[in-house]
mmCIF file of C-alpha atoms in Angstrom:
data_model
loop_
_atom_site.group_PDB
_atom_site.id
_atom_site.type_symbol
_atom_site.label_atom_id
_atom_site.label_comp_id
_atom_site.label_asym_id
_atom_site.label_seq_id
_atom_site.Cartn_x
_atom_site.Cartn_y
_atom_site.Cartn_z
ATOM 1 C CA UNK E 1 -3.379 18.621 -14.145
ATOM 2 C CA UNK E 2 -2.130 20.719 -11.237
ATOM 3 C CA UNK E 3 -0.564 24.119 -11.904
ATOM 4 C CA UNK E 4 2.614 24.443 -9.854
ATOM 5 C CA UNK E 5 1.842 28.114 -9.250
ATOM 6 C CA UNK E 6 -1.490 27.291 -7.616
ATOM 7 C CA UNK E 7 0.153 26.647 -4.242
ATOM 8 C CA UNK E 8 -1.609 23.306 -3.787
ATOM 9 C CA UNK E 9 -0.309 21.280 -0.868
ATOM 10 C CA UNK E 10 1.393 17.904 -1.113
ATOM 11 C CA UNK E 11 -1.706 15.867 -0.255
ATOM 12 C CA UNK E 12 -3.475 17.446 -3.254
ATOM 13 C CA UNK E 13 -0.540 16.500 -5.462
ATOM 14 C CA UNK E 14 -0.478 12.928 -4.095
ATOM 15 C CA UNK E 15 -4.243 12.534 -4.540
ATOM 16 C CA UNK E 16 -4.223 13.931 -8.080
ATOM 17 C CA UNK E 17 -1.247 11.735 -9.050
ATOM 18 C CA UNK E 18 -2.789 8.559 -7.637
ATOM 19 C CA UNK E 19 -6.094 9.361 -9.330
ATOM 20 C CA UNK E 20 -4.337 9.870 -12.673
ATOM 21 C CA UNK E 21 -2.671 6.478 -12.342
ATOM 22 C CA UNK E 22 -5.957 4.860 -11.360
ATOM 23 C CA UNK E 23 -7.622 6.275 -14.481
ATOM 24 C CA UNK E 24 -5.028 4.517 -16.647
ATOM 25 C CA UNK E 25 -5.296 1.244 -14.749
ATOM 26 C CA UNK E 26 -9.072 1.263 -15.067
ATOM 27 C CA UNK E 27 -9.040 2.171 -18.765
ATOM 28 C CA UNK E 28 -6.729 -0.733 -19.687
ATOM 29 C CA UNK E 29 -8.456 -3.333 -17.538
ATOM 30 C CA UNK E 30 -9.608 -6.458 -19.346
ATOM 31 C CA UNK E 31 -7.329 -6.044 -22.359
ATOM 32 C CA UNK E 32 -4.710 -8.581 -23.418
ATOM 33 C CA UNK E 33 -1.556 -6.918 -22.162
ATOM 34 C CA UNK E 34 1.978 -8.035 -22.985
ATOM 35 C CA UNK E 35 3.947 -9.045 -19.911
ATOM 36 C CA UNK E 36 7.327 -7.396 -19.380
ATOM 37 C CA UNK E 37 9.556 -9.900 -17.588
ATOM 38 C CA UNK E 38 11.399 -8.488 -14.569
ATOM 39 C CA UNK E 39 12.978 -11.772 -13.438
ATOM 40 C CA UNK E 40 12.326 -14.118 -10.493
ATOM 41 C CA UNK E 41 8.742 -14.633 -11.632
ATOM 42 C CA UNK E 42 7.916 -10.921 -11.459
ATOM 43 C CA UNK E 43 6.568 -8.937 -14.381
ATOM 44 C CA UNK E 44 4.983 -5.647 -15.381
ATOM 45 C CA UNK E 45 2.413 -4.781 -18.048
ATOM 46 C CA UNK E 46 1.827 -1.742 -20.212
ATOM 47 C CA UNK E 47 -0.741 -0.688 -17.592
ATOM 48 C CA UNK E 48 2.023 -0.456 -14.967
ATOM 49 C CA UNK E 49 4.238 1.576 -17.294
ATOM 50 C CA UNK E 50 1.544 3.945 -18.562
ATOM 51 C CA UNK E 51 0.069 4.493 -15.099
ATOM 52 C CA UNK E 52 3.510 5.437 -13.769
ATOM 53 C CA UNK E 53 3.969 7.913 -16.604
ATOM 54 C CA UNK E 54 0.642 9.564 -15.772
ATOM 55 C CA UNK E 55 1.571 9.787 -12.077
ATOM 56 C CA UNK E 56 5.010 11.239 -12.771
ATOM 57 C CA UNK E 57 3.521 13.808 -15.152
ATOM 58 C CA UNK E 58 1.322 15.132 -12.351
ATOM 59 C CA UNK E 59 4.195 15.274 -9.865
ATOM 60 C CA UNK E 60 6.527 16.886 -12.394
ATOM 61 C CA UNK E 61 3.960 19.604 -13.225
ATOM 62 C CA UNK E 62 3.341 20.426 -9.586
ATOM 63 C CA UNK E 63 6.775 19.759 -8.043
ATOM 64 C CA UNK E 64 9.391 20.011 -10.825
ATOM 65 C CA UNK E 65 12.339 20.061 -8.405
ATOM 66 C CA UNK E 66 11.374 16.892 -6.543
ATOM 67 C CA UNK E 67 12.869 13.464 -7.220
ATOM 68 C CA UNK E 68 10.732 10.450 -8.048
ATOM 69 C CA UNK E 69 11.414 6.756 -7.486
ATOM 70 C CA UNK E 70 9.046 4.602 -9.533
ATOM 71 C CA UNK E 71 8.711 0.843 -9.473
ATOM 72 C CA UNK E 72 9.026 0.742 -13.255
ATOM 73 C CA UNK E 73 11.108 3.844 -14.088
ATOM 74 C CA UNK E 74 13.473 3.778 -11.125
ATOM 75 C CA UNK E 75 15.205 6.935 -9.895
ATOM 76 C CA UNK E 76 14.272 10.189 -11.660
ATOM 77 C CA UNK E 77 15.994 13.276 -10.374
ATOM 78 C CA UNK E 78 18.913 13.409 -7.957
ATOM 79 C CA UNK E 79 19.154 10.562 -5.466
ATOM 80 C CA UNK E 80 20.028 12.992 -2.634
ATOM 81 C CA UNK E 81 17.059 15.308 -3.271
ATOM 82 C CA UNK E 82 15.470 16.599 -0.076
ATOM 83 C CA UNK E 83 12.020 15.676 -1.380
ATOM 84 C CA UNK E 84 11.459 12.279 -2.947
ATOM 85 C CA UNK E 85 8.233 10.699 -4.193
ATOM 86 C CA UNK E 86 7.758 6.917 -4.077
ATOM 87 C CA UNK E 87 5.472 5.533 -6.783
ATOM 88 C CA UNK E 88 3.941 2.084 -7.203
ATOM 89 C CA UNK E 89 1.639 2.505 -10.200
ATOM 90 C CA UNK E 90 -0.102 -0.871 -9.949
ATOM 91 C CA UNK E 91 0.224 -2.877 -6.757
ATOM 92 C CA UNK E 92 -1.259 -6.261 -7.560
ATOM 93 C CA UNK E 93 -0.065 -6.706 -11.120
ATOM 94 C CA UNK E 94 -0.655 -10.474 -11.103
ATOM 95 C CA UNK E 95 -4.184 -9.920 -9.813
ATOM 96 C CA UNK E 96 -4.781 -7.390 -12.579
ATOM 97 C CA UNK E 97 -3.291 -9.585 -15.298
ATOM 98 C CA UNK E 98 -5.720 -12.432 -14.516
ATOM 99 C CA UNK E 99 -8.771 -10.184 -14.342
ATOM 100 C CA UNK E 100 -8.970 -9.480 -10.603
ATOM 101 C CA UNK E 101 -9.808 -5.922 -9.524
ATOM 102 C CA UNK E 102 -7.862 -6.187 -6.249
ATOM 103 C CA UNK E 103 -5.163 -3.619 -7.007
ATOM 104 C CA UNK E 104 -3.936 -0.258 -5.724
ATOM 105 C CA UNK E 105 -2.093 2.789 -6.998
ATOM 106 C CA UNK E 106 0.387 4.099 -4.398
ATOM 107 C CA UNK E 107 1.962 7.549 -4.272
ATOM 108 C CA UNK E 108 3.903 8.848 -1.268
ATOM 109 C CA UNK E 109 6.184 11.764 -0.534
ATOM 110 C CA UNK E 110 8.860 10.302 1.717
ATOM 111 C CA UNK E 111 7.989 11.289 5.328
ATOM 112 C CA UNK E 112 5.044 13.339 4.080
ATOM 113 C CA UNK E 113 1.767 13.229 2.201
ATOM 114 C CA UNK E 114 0.509 10.054 0.520
ATOM 115 C CA UNK E 115 -2.415 8.648 -1.409
ATOM 116 C CA UNK E 116 -3.700 5.181 -2.285
ATOM 117 C CA UNK E 117 -6.252 4.915 -5.057
ATOM 118 C CA UNK E 118 -8.574 1.970 -5.679
ATOM 119 C CA UNK E 119 -9.191 2.172 -9.436
ATOM 120 C CA UNK E 120 -12.370 0.137 -9.341
ATOM 121 C CA UNK E 121 -14.203 1.352 -6.233
ATOM 122 C CA UNK E 122 -13.259 4.950 -7.096
ATOM 123 C CA UNK E 123 -12.035 5.499 -3.544
ATOM 124 C CA UNK E 124 -8.893 7.524 -2.898
ATOM 125 C CA UNK E 125 -7.359 7.271 0.571
ATOM 126 C CA UNK E 126 -5.021 10.116 1.412
ATOM 127 C CA UNK E 127 -3.096 11.877 4.171
ATOM 128 C CA UNK E 128 -1.266 15.153 4.636
ATOM 129 C CA UNK E 129 0.964 13.397 7.151
ATOM 130 C CA UNK E 130 -1.207 14.352 10.105
ATOM 131 C CA UNK E 131 -4.790 13.309 9.379
ATOM 132 C CA UNK E 132 -6.161 10.677 7.001
ATOM 133 C CA UNK E 133 -9.218 10.722 4.753
ATOM 134 C CA UNK E 134 -11.070 8.824 2.060
ATOM 135 C CA UNK E 135 -12.657 10.495 -0.949
ATOM 136 C CA UNK E 136 -15.764 8.858 -2.361
ATOM 137 C CA UNK E 137 -17.829 10.486 -5.090
ATOM 138 C CA UNK E 138 -16.156 13.819 -4.380
ATOM 139 C CA UNK E 139 -16.882 13.719 -0.652
ATOM 140 C CA UNK E 140 -14.062 13.474 1.923
ATOM 141 C CA UNK E 141 -14.558 11.551 5.153
ATOM 142 C CA UNK E 142 -11.997 10.956 7.937
ATOM 143 C CA UNK E 143 -10.629 7.449 8.166
ATOM 144 C CA UNK E 144 -11.705 5.575 11.292
ATOM 145 C CA UNK E 145 -9.848 2.294 11.905
ATOM 146 C CA UNK E 146 -11.657 -0.396 13.868
ATOM 147 C CA UNK E 147 -11.080 -4.098 14.503
ATOM 148 C CA UNK E 148 -14.815 -4.894 14.389
ATOM 149 C CA UNK E 149 -14.519 -7.041 11.242
ATOM 150 C CA UNK E 150 -11.881 -9.359 12.826
ATOM 151 C CA UNK E 151 -10.488 -9.741 9.295
ATOM 152 C CA UNK E 152 -6.691 -9.872 9.030
ATOM 153 C CA UNK E 153 -4.937 -9.724 5.691
ATOM 154 C CA UNK E 154 -1.745 -11.778 5.641
ATOM 155 C CA UNK E 155 0.740 -11.433 2.790
ATOM 156 C CA UNK E 156 1.860 -14.889 1.692
ATOM 157 C CA UNK E 157 4.074 -13.715 -1.182
ATOM 158 C CA UNK E 158 7.873 -14.206 -0.989
ATOM 159 C CA UNK E 159 10.520 -13.277 -0.027
ATOM 160 C CA UNK E 160 10.355 -14.883 3.421
ATOM 161 C CA UNK E 161 13.361 -13.162 4.911
ATOM 162 C CA UNK E 162 12.595 -13.917 8.553
ATOM 163 C CA UNK E 163 12.033 -17.651 8.349
ATOM 164 C CA UNK E 164 12.199 -19.926 10.230
ATOM 165 C CA UNK E 165 11.625 -17.459 13.098
ATOM 166 C CA UNK E 166 8.506 -16.088 11.408
ATOM 167 C CA UNK E 167 6.381 -17.750 8.760
ATOM 168 C CA UNK E 168 3.010 -16.312 7.780
ATOM 169 C CA UNK E 169 1.565 -19.761 7.163
ATOM 170 C CA UNK E 170 2.303 -20.678 10.802
ATOM 171 C CA UNK E 171 0.402 -17.596 11.955
ATOM 172 C CA UNK E 172 -2.684 -18.689 9.991
ATOM 173 C CA UNK E 173 -2.580 -22.152 11.562
ATOM 174 C CA UNK E 174 -2.116 -20.963 15.155
ATOM 175 C CA UNK E 175 -5.117 -21.895 17.358
ATOM 176 C CA UNK E 176 -5.265 -18.431 18.928
ATOM 177 C CA UNK E 177 -5.405 -16.804 15.491
ATOM 178 C CA UNK E 178 -8.179 -19.096 14.334
ATOM 179 C CA UNK E 179 -10.146 -18.392 17.502
ATOM 180 C CA UNK E 180 -9.938 -14.584 17.281
ATOM 181 C CA UNK E 181 -9.439 -13.633 13.625
ATOM 182 C CA UNK E 182 -10.436 -14.563 10.083
ATOM 183 C CA UNK E 183 -7.657 -14.519 7.477
ATOM 184 C CA UNK E 184 -7.789 -12.840 4.090
ATOM 185 C CA UNK E 185 -5.233 -12.762 1.278
ATOM 186 C CA UNK E 186 -5.644 -10.024 -1.315
ATOM 187 C CA UNK E 187 -2.013 -9.794 -2.505
ATOM 188 C CA UNK E 188 -1.972 -6.015 -2.762
ATOM 189 C CA UNK E 189 -1.139 -3.248 -0.302
ATOM 190 C CA UNK E 190 -4.651 -1.918 -0.781
ATOM 191 C CA UNK E 191 -5.139 -3.982 2.371
ATOM 192 C CA UNK E 192 -3.183 -1.361 4.356
ATOM 193 C CA UNK E 193 -5.631 1.337 3.284
ATOM 194 C CA UNK E 194 -8.428 -1.003 4.343
ATOM 195 C CA UNK E 195 -6.961 -1.221 7.857
ATOM 196 C CA UNK E 196 -6.949 2.567 8.087
ATOM 197 C CA UNK E 197 -10.538 2.650 6.811
ATOM 198 C CA UNK E 198 -11.886 0.015 9.192
ATOM 199 C CA UNK E 199 -12.404 -2.624 6.519
ATOM 200 C CA UNK E 200 -9.706 -4.812 8.043
ATOM 201 C CA UNK E 201 -8.626 -5.303 11.631
ATOM 202 C CA UNK E 202 -4.953 -5.760 10.727
ATOM 203 C CA UNK E 203 -2.356 -6.559 8.111
ATOM 204 C CA UNK E 204 0.733 -8.756 8.512
ATOM 205 C CA UNK E 205 3.655 -9.294 6.150
ATOM 206 C CA UNK E 206 7.179 -10.664 6.268
ATOM 207 C CA UNK E 207 10.029 -8.546 4.924
ATOM 208 C CA UNK E 208 12.863 -6.241 5.930
ATOM 209 C CA UNK E 209 12.449 -2.464 6.315
ATOM 210 C CA UNK E 210 9.330 -1.621 4.259
ATOM 211 C CA UNK E 211 8.904 2.036 5.234
ATOM 212 C CA UNK E 212 10.868 3.213 2.206
ATOM 213 C CA UNK E 213 9.343 0.734 -0.230
ATOM 214 C CA UNK E 214 7.330 2.026 -3.194
ATOM 215 C CA UNK E 215 4.843 -0.739 -2.413
ATOM 216 C CA UNK E 216 4.310 0.055 1.259
ATOM 217 C CA UNK E 217 5.219 3.708 1.963
ATOM 218 C CA UNK E 218 1.800 5.170 1.079
ATOM 219 C CA UNK E 219 -0.161 2.597 3.058
ATOM 220 C CA UNK E 220 2.067 2.968 6.081
ATOM 221 C CA UNK E 221 1.667 6.749 5.993
ATOM 222 C CA UNK E 222 -2.108 6.383 5.838
ATOM 223 C CA UNK E 223 -2.227 3.974 8.752
ATOM 224 C CA UNK E 224 0.025 6.087 10.944
ATOM 225 C CA UNK E 225 -2.002 9.243 10.269
ATOM 226 C CA UNK E 226 -5.262 7.373 10.940
ATOM 227 C CA UNK E 227 -4.007 6.277 14.374
ATOM 228 C CA UNK E 228 -3.263 2.601 13.675
ATOM 229 C CA UNK E 229 -0.468 0.750 15.464
ATOM 230 C CA UNK E 230 2.412 0.174 13.043
ATOM 231 C CA UNK E 231 5.399 -2.009 13.971
ATOM 232 C CA UNK E 232 7.615 -4.725 12.589
ATOM 233 C CA UNK E 233 6.901 -8.420 13.231
ATOM 234 C CA UNK E 234 9.185 -8.152 16.256
ATOM 235 C CA UNK E 235 7.016 -5.405 17.769
ATOM 236 C CA UNK E 236 9.656 -2.720 17.278
ATOM 237 C CA UNK E 237 8.701 0.522 15.548
ATOM 238 C CA UNK E 238 8.766 0.178 11.761
ATOM 239 C CA UNK E 239 11.871 1.901 10.429
ATOM 240 C CA UNK E 240 15.397 1.455 9.171
ATOM 241 C CA UNK E 241 16.007 -1.638 11.277
ATOM 242 C CA UNK E 242 12.487 -2.966 10.756
ATOM 243 C CA UNK E 243 11.429 -6.530 10.020
ATOM 244 C CA UNK E 244 8.187 -6.797 8.055
ATOM 245 C CA UNK E 245 4.984 -5.215 9.277
ATOM 246 C CA UNK E 246 2.211 -5.727 11.775
ATOM 247 C CA UNK E 247 -0.356 -2.973 11.271
ATOM 248 C CA UNK E 248 -3.414 -3.078 13.539
ATOM 249 C CA UNK E 249 -6.474 -0.909 13.916
ATOM 250 C CA UNK E 250 -5.932 -0.621 17.668
ATOM 251 C CA UNK E 251 -3.513 -1.520 20.454
ATOM 252 C CA UNK E 252 -5.530 -4.527 21.666
ATOM 253 C CA UNK E 253 -5.571 -6.143 18.245
ATOM 254 C CA UNK E 254 -1.881 -5.458 17.812
ATOM 255 C CA UNK E 255 -1.017 -7.048 21.160
ATOM 256 C CA UNK E 256 -3.116 -10.125 20.369
ATOM 257 C CA UNK E 257 -1.289 -10.590 17.076
ATOM 258 C CA UNK E 258 2.119 -10.016 18.656
ATOM 259 C CA UNK E 259 1.347 -12.579 21.339
ATOM 260 C CA UNK E 260 0.545 -15.165 18.662
ATOM 261 C CA UNK E 261 3.647 -14.290 16.611
ATOM 262 C CA UNK E 262 5.933 -14.485 19.628
ATOM 263 C CA UNK E 263 4.563 -17.899 20.586
#
């Protein structure tokens, strides 16, 4: 637990909070967990709820005056607070529920520090808003995005708000995509951290403005700080008027993907 009088910076808070959530997710893995129906085919589990509690406890101890928006708990604190934390305690709940370890724990201070924890690799990706790092076995290394893998994660989950103008399945079938890239589908925003870390060349998803989403905010912050190219599917900067995401390790990869999408 972080002592609020210790003067720790926001990236330390984000990293500690994400790590606390990851500990819960890891400890409950493999158990038969009751599903909490959220409608439209979506659901949460006790792992989602308990991980969010652990994350919020860390934030509350370190930053008692800040507001928190959690995927499960909603708004906590005043909605017009200057500082607001966005929390996705278990991104990839369906993966987790069927025994897949492809999940992430996302914690982001809006327009500030952020952390993404992989509960099963033990990696924590984090940023202070300027630089981006990964912590493995207690050692911090700077994130270095690269397109060398040619692997592109494409989110195929609904909603498909930009169809028929953009459909992810059409991107996968485009001859130019097949020639240059190899698709992957992990169904978790851990893939964004992988772009920042050089494990993926790019990530593409449909959607509206995702910069303020509890699911995407932490990964977007990581990628921006690591030097990735982050835009909407229309090539415009991701933001209030944004449409989905195209996040690439470098400008060349981004332009190749945009050329395919536009065609």
